[in-house]
mmCIF file of C-alpha atoms in Angstrom:
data_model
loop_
_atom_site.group_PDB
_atom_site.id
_atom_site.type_symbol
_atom_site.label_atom_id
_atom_site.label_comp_id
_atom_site.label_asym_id
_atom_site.label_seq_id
_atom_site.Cartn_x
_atom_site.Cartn_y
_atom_site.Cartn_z
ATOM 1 C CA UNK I 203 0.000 0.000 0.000
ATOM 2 C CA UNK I 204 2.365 2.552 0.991
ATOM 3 C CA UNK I 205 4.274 1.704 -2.364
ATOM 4 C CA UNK I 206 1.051 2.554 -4.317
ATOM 5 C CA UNK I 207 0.900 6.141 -3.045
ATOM 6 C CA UNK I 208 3.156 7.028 -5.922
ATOM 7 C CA UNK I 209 5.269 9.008 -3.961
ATOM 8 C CA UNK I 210 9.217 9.265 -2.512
ATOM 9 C CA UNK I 211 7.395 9.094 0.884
ATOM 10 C CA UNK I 212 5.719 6.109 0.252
ATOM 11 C CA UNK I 213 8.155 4.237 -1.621
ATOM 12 C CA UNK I 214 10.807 4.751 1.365
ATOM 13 C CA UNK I 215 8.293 3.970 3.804
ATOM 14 C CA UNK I 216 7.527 0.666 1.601
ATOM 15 C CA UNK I 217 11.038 0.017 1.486
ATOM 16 C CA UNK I 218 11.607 0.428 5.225
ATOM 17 C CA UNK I 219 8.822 -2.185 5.768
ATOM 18 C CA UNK I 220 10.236 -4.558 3.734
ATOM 19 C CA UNK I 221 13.433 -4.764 4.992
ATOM 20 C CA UNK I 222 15.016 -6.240 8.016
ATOM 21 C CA UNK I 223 15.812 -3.330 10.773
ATOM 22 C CA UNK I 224 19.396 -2.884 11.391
ATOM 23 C CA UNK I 225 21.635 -3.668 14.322
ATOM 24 C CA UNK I 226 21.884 -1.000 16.277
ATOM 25 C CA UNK I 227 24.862 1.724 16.828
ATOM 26 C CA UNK I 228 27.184 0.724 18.791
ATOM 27 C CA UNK I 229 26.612 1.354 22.749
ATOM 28 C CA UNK I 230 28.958 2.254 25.344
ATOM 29 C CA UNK I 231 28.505 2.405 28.949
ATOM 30 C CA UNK I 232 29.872 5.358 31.340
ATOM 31 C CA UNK I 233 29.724 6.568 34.438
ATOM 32 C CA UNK I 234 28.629 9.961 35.789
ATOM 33 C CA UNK I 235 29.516 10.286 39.459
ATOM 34 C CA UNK I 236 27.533 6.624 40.930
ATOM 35 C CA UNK I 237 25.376 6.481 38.164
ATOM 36 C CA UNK I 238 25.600 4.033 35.095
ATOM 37 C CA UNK I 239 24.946 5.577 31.809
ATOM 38 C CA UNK I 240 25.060 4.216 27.868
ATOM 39 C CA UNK I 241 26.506 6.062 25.228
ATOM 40 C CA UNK I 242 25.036 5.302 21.025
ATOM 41 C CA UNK I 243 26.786 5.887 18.180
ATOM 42 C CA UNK I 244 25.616 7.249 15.227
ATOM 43 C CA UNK I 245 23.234 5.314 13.241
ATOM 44 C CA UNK I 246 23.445 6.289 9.320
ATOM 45 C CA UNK I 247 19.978 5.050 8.506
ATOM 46 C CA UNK I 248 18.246 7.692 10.110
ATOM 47 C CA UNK I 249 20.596 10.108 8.870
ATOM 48 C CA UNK I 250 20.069 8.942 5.443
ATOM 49 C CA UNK I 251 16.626 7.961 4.774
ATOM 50 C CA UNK I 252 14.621 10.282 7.262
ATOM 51 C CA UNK I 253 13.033 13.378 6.799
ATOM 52 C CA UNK I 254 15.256 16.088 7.809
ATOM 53 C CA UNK I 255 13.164 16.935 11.308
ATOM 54 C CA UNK I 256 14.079 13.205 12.281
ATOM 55 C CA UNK I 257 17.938 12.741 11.500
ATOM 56 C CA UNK I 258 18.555 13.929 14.837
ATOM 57 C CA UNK I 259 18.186 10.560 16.099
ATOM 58 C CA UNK I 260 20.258 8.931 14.192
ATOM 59 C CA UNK I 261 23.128 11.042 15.407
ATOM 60 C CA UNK I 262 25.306 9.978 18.227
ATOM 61 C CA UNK I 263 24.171 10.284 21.651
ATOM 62 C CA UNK I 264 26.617 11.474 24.602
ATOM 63 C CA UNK I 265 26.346 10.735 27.993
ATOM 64 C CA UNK I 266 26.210 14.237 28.863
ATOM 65 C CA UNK I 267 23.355 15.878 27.994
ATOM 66 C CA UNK I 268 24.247 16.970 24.413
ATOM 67 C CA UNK I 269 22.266 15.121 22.241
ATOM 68 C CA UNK I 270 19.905 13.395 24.101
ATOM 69 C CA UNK I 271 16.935 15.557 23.935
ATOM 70 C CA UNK I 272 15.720 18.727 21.928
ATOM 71 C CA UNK I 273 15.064 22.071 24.238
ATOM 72 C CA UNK I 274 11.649 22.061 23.668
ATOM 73 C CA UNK I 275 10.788 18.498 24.198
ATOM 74 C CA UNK I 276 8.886 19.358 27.731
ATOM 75 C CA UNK I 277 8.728 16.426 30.574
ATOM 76 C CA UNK I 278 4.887 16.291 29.742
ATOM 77 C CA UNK I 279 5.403 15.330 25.942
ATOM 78 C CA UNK I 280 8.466 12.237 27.363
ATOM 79 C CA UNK I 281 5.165 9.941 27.557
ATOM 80 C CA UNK I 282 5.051 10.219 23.565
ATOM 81 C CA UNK I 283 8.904 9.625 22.681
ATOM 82 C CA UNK I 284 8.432 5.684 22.438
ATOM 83 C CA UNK I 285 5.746 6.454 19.650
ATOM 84 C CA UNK I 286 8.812 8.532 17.800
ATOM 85 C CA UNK I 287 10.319 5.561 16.925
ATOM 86 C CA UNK I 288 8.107 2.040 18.346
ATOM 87 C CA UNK I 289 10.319 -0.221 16.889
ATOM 88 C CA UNK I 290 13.848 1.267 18.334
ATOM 89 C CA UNK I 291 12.914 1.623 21.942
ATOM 90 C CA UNK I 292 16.804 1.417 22.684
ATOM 91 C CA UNK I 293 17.349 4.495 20.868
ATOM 92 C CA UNK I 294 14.752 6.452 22.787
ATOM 93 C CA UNK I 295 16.102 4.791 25.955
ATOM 94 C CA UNK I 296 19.144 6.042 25.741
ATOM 95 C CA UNK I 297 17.979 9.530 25.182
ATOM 96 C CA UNK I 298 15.747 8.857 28.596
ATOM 97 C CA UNK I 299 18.462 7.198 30.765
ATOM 98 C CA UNK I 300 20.181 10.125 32.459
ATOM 99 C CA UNK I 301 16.834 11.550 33.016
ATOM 100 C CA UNK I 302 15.159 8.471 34.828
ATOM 101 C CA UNK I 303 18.698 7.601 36.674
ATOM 102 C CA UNK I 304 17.309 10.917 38.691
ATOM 103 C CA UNK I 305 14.252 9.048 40.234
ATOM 104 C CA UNK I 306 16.661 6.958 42.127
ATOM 105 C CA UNK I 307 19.827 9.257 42.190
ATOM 106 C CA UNK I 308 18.209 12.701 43.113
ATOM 107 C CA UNK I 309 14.220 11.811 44.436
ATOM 108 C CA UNK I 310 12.605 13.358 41.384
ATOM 109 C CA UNK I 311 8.992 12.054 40.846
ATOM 110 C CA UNK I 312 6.416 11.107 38.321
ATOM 111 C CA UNK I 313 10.046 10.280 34.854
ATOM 112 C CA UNK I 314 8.620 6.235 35.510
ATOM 113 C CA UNK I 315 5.369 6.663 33.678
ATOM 114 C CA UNK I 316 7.385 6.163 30.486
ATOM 115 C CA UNK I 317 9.222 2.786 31.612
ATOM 116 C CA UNK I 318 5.935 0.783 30.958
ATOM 117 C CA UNK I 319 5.080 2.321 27.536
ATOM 118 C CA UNK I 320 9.142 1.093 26.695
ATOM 119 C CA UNK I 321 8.307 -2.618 27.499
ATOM 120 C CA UNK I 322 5.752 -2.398 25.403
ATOM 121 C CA UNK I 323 7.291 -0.981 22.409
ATOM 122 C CA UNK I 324 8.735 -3.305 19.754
ATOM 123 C CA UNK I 325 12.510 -3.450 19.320
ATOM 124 C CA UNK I 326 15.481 -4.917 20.917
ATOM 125 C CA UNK I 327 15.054 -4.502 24.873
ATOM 126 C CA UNK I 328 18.799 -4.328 25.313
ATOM 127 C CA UNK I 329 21.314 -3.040 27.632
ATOM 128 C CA UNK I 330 19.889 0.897 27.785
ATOM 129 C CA UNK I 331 16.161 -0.633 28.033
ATOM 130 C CA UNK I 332 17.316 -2.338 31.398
ATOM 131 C CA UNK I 333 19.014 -0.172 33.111
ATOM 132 C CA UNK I 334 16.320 2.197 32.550
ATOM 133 C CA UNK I 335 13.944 0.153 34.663
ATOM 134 C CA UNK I 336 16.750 -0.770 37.679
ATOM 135 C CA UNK I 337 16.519 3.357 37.971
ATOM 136 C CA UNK I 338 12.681 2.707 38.481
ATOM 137 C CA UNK I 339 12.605 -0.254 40.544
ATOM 138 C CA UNK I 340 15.156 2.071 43.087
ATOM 139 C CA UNK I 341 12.831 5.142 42.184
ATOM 140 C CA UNK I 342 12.436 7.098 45.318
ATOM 141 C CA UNK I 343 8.684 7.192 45.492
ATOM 142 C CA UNK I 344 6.238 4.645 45.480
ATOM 143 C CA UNK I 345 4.218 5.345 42.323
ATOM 144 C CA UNK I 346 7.511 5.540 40.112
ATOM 145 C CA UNK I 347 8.293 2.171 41.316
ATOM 146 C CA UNK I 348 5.160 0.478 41.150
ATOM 147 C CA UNK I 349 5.295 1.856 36.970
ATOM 148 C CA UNK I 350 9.084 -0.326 36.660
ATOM 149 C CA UNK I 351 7.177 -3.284 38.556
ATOM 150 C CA UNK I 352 4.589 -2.818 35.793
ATOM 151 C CA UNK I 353 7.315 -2.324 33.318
ATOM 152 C CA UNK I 354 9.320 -5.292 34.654
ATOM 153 C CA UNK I 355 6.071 -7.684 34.002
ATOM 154 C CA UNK I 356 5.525 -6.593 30.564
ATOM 155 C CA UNK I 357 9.402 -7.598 29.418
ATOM 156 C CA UNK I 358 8.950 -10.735 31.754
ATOM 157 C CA UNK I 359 5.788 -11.837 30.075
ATOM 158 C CA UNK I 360 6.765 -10.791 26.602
ATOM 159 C CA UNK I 361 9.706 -13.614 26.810
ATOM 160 C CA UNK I 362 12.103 -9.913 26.504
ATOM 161 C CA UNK I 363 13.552 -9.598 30.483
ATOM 162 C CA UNK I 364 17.223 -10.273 30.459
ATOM 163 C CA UNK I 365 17.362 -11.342 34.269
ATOM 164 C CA UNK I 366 21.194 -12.515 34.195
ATOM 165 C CA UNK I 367 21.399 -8.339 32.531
ATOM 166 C CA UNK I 368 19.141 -6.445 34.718
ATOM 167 C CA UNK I 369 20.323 -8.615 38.170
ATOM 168 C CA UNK I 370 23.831 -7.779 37.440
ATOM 169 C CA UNK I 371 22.697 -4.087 37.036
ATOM 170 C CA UNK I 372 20.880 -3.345 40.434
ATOM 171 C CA UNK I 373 24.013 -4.878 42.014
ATOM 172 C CA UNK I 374 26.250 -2.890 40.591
ATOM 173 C CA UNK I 375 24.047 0.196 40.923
ATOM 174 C CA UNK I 376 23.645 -0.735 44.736
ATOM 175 C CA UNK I 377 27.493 -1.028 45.182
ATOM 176 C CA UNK I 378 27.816 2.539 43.525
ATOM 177 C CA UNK I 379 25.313 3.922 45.794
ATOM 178 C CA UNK I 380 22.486 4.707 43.267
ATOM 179 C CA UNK I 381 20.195 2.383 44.015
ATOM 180 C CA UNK I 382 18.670 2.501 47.875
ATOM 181 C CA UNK I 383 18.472 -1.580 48.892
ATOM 182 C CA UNK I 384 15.727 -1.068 50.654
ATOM 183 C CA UNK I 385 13.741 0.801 47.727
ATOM 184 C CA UNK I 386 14.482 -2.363 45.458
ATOM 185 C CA UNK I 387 13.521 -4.607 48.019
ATOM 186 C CA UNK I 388 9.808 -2.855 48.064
ATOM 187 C CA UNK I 389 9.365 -2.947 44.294
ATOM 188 C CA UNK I 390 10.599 -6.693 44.450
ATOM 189 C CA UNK I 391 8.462 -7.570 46.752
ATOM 190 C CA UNK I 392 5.710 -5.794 45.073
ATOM 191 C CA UNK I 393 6.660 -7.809 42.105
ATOM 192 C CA UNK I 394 6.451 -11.004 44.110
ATOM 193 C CA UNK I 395 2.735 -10.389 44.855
ATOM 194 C CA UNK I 396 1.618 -10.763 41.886
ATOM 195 C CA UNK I 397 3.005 -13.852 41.264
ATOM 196 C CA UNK I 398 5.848 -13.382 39.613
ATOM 197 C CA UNK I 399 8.320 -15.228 41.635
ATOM 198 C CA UNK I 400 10.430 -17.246 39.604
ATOM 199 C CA UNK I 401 11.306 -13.769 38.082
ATOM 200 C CA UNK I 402 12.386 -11.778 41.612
ATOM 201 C CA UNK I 403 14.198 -15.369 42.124
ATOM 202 C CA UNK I 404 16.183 -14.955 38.837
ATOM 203 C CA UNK I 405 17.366 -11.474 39.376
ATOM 204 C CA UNK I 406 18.097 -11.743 43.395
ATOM 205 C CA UNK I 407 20.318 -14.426 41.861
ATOM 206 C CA UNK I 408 22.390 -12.537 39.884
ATOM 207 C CA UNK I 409 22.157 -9.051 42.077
ATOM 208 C CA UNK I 410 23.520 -10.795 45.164
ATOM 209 C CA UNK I 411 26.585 -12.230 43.621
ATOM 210 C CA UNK I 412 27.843 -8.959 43.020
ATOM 211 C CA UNK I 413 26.736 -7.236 46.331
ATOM 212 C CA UNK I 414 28.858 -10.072 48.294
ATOM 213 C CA UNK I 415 31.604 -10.493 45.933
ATOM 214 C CA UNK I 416 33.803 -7.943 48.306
ATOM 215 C CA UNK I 417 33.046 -10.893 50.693
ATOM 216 C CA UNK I 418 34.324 -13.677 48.973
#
């Protein structure tokens, strides 16, 4: 259909359904002071085939704030960024990350209400999708965590969590002081209560190897 419009539009956009999405850029994580961040680089794609109001993101993404976000892209419009681009939630993770690594680093509410609309995107959920929801599940108030929880069942059901990834994560967020224990302990408990306990079980087992590895 979209090739029948006749039109450059349509024949890119019937060209971009028939092919197989790309891998994408290549990620790098970083620190910033105890948090964990994810750097992308450039992705030519975007660059190359999108109109010129959407190359933006396929330029390379910094882990400072360069890059990330536009000026005018207001907290109230964040809910609609996974609709920018459904099927590359890791690329509007990334430009999310700093910004919901401040629910758990700095106490700033109400940045979670995005983390369930990411599970449910399409996409790779990759390294930038996980760490985005450890930030939630160590959220500071209770309504930010409860949306990772929600967020955390949608990847879990979907066949998409990467416990082994987002286990590893929390630990490591924990030992840099980012994450509160006792805030992830609430959100995995809250987890736990609705039955999903073979998934707490699977990431306790792979956050607690790293909090006692000092022991060892």
């Amino acid at each position: 259909r979209a090739a029948s419009l006749g039109t450059a539009e349509g024949a890119r956009l019937a060209r971009w359904l028939a092919e197989e999405h790309p891998e994408l850029p290549v990620v790098r994580r970083t620190t910033s002071g105890p948090a964990i961040l994810t750097e992308f680089g450039e992705l030519l794609e975007l660059q190359q085939d999108f109109p010129p109001a959407f190359r933006a993101l396929g330029r390379p993404v910094s882990a400072s704030q360069e890059g990330r976000d536009c000026y005018h892209w207001y907290d109230s419009l964040k809910a609609q960024w996974p609709a920018a681009l459904p099927e590359r939630r890791e690329l509007v993770a990334v430009r999310m990350l700093r910004d919901l690594s401040h629910l758990a680093l700095h106490d700033v509410r109400g940045m979670s209400h995005v983390l369930p609309l990411l599970a449910e995107s399409g996409g790779e959920a990759g390294e930038t999708t996980h760490l985005a929801v450890a930030y939630g599940l160590g959220a500071r108030h209770p309504e930010d965590r409860l949306a990772a929880v929600d967020a955390l069942l949608v990847l879990a059901a979907r066949g998409q969590l990467d416990a082994p990834r987002l286990g590893a994560d929390l630990g490591q967020l924990i030992r840099r002081g980012a994450v509160k224990s006792l805030r992830l302990v609430d959100s995995l408990r809250t987890a736990a209560a609705t039955g999903a306990h073979t998934t707490v079980w699977n990431l306790l087992g792979h956050t607690l190897p790293v909090l006692l590895a000092d022991l060892a």
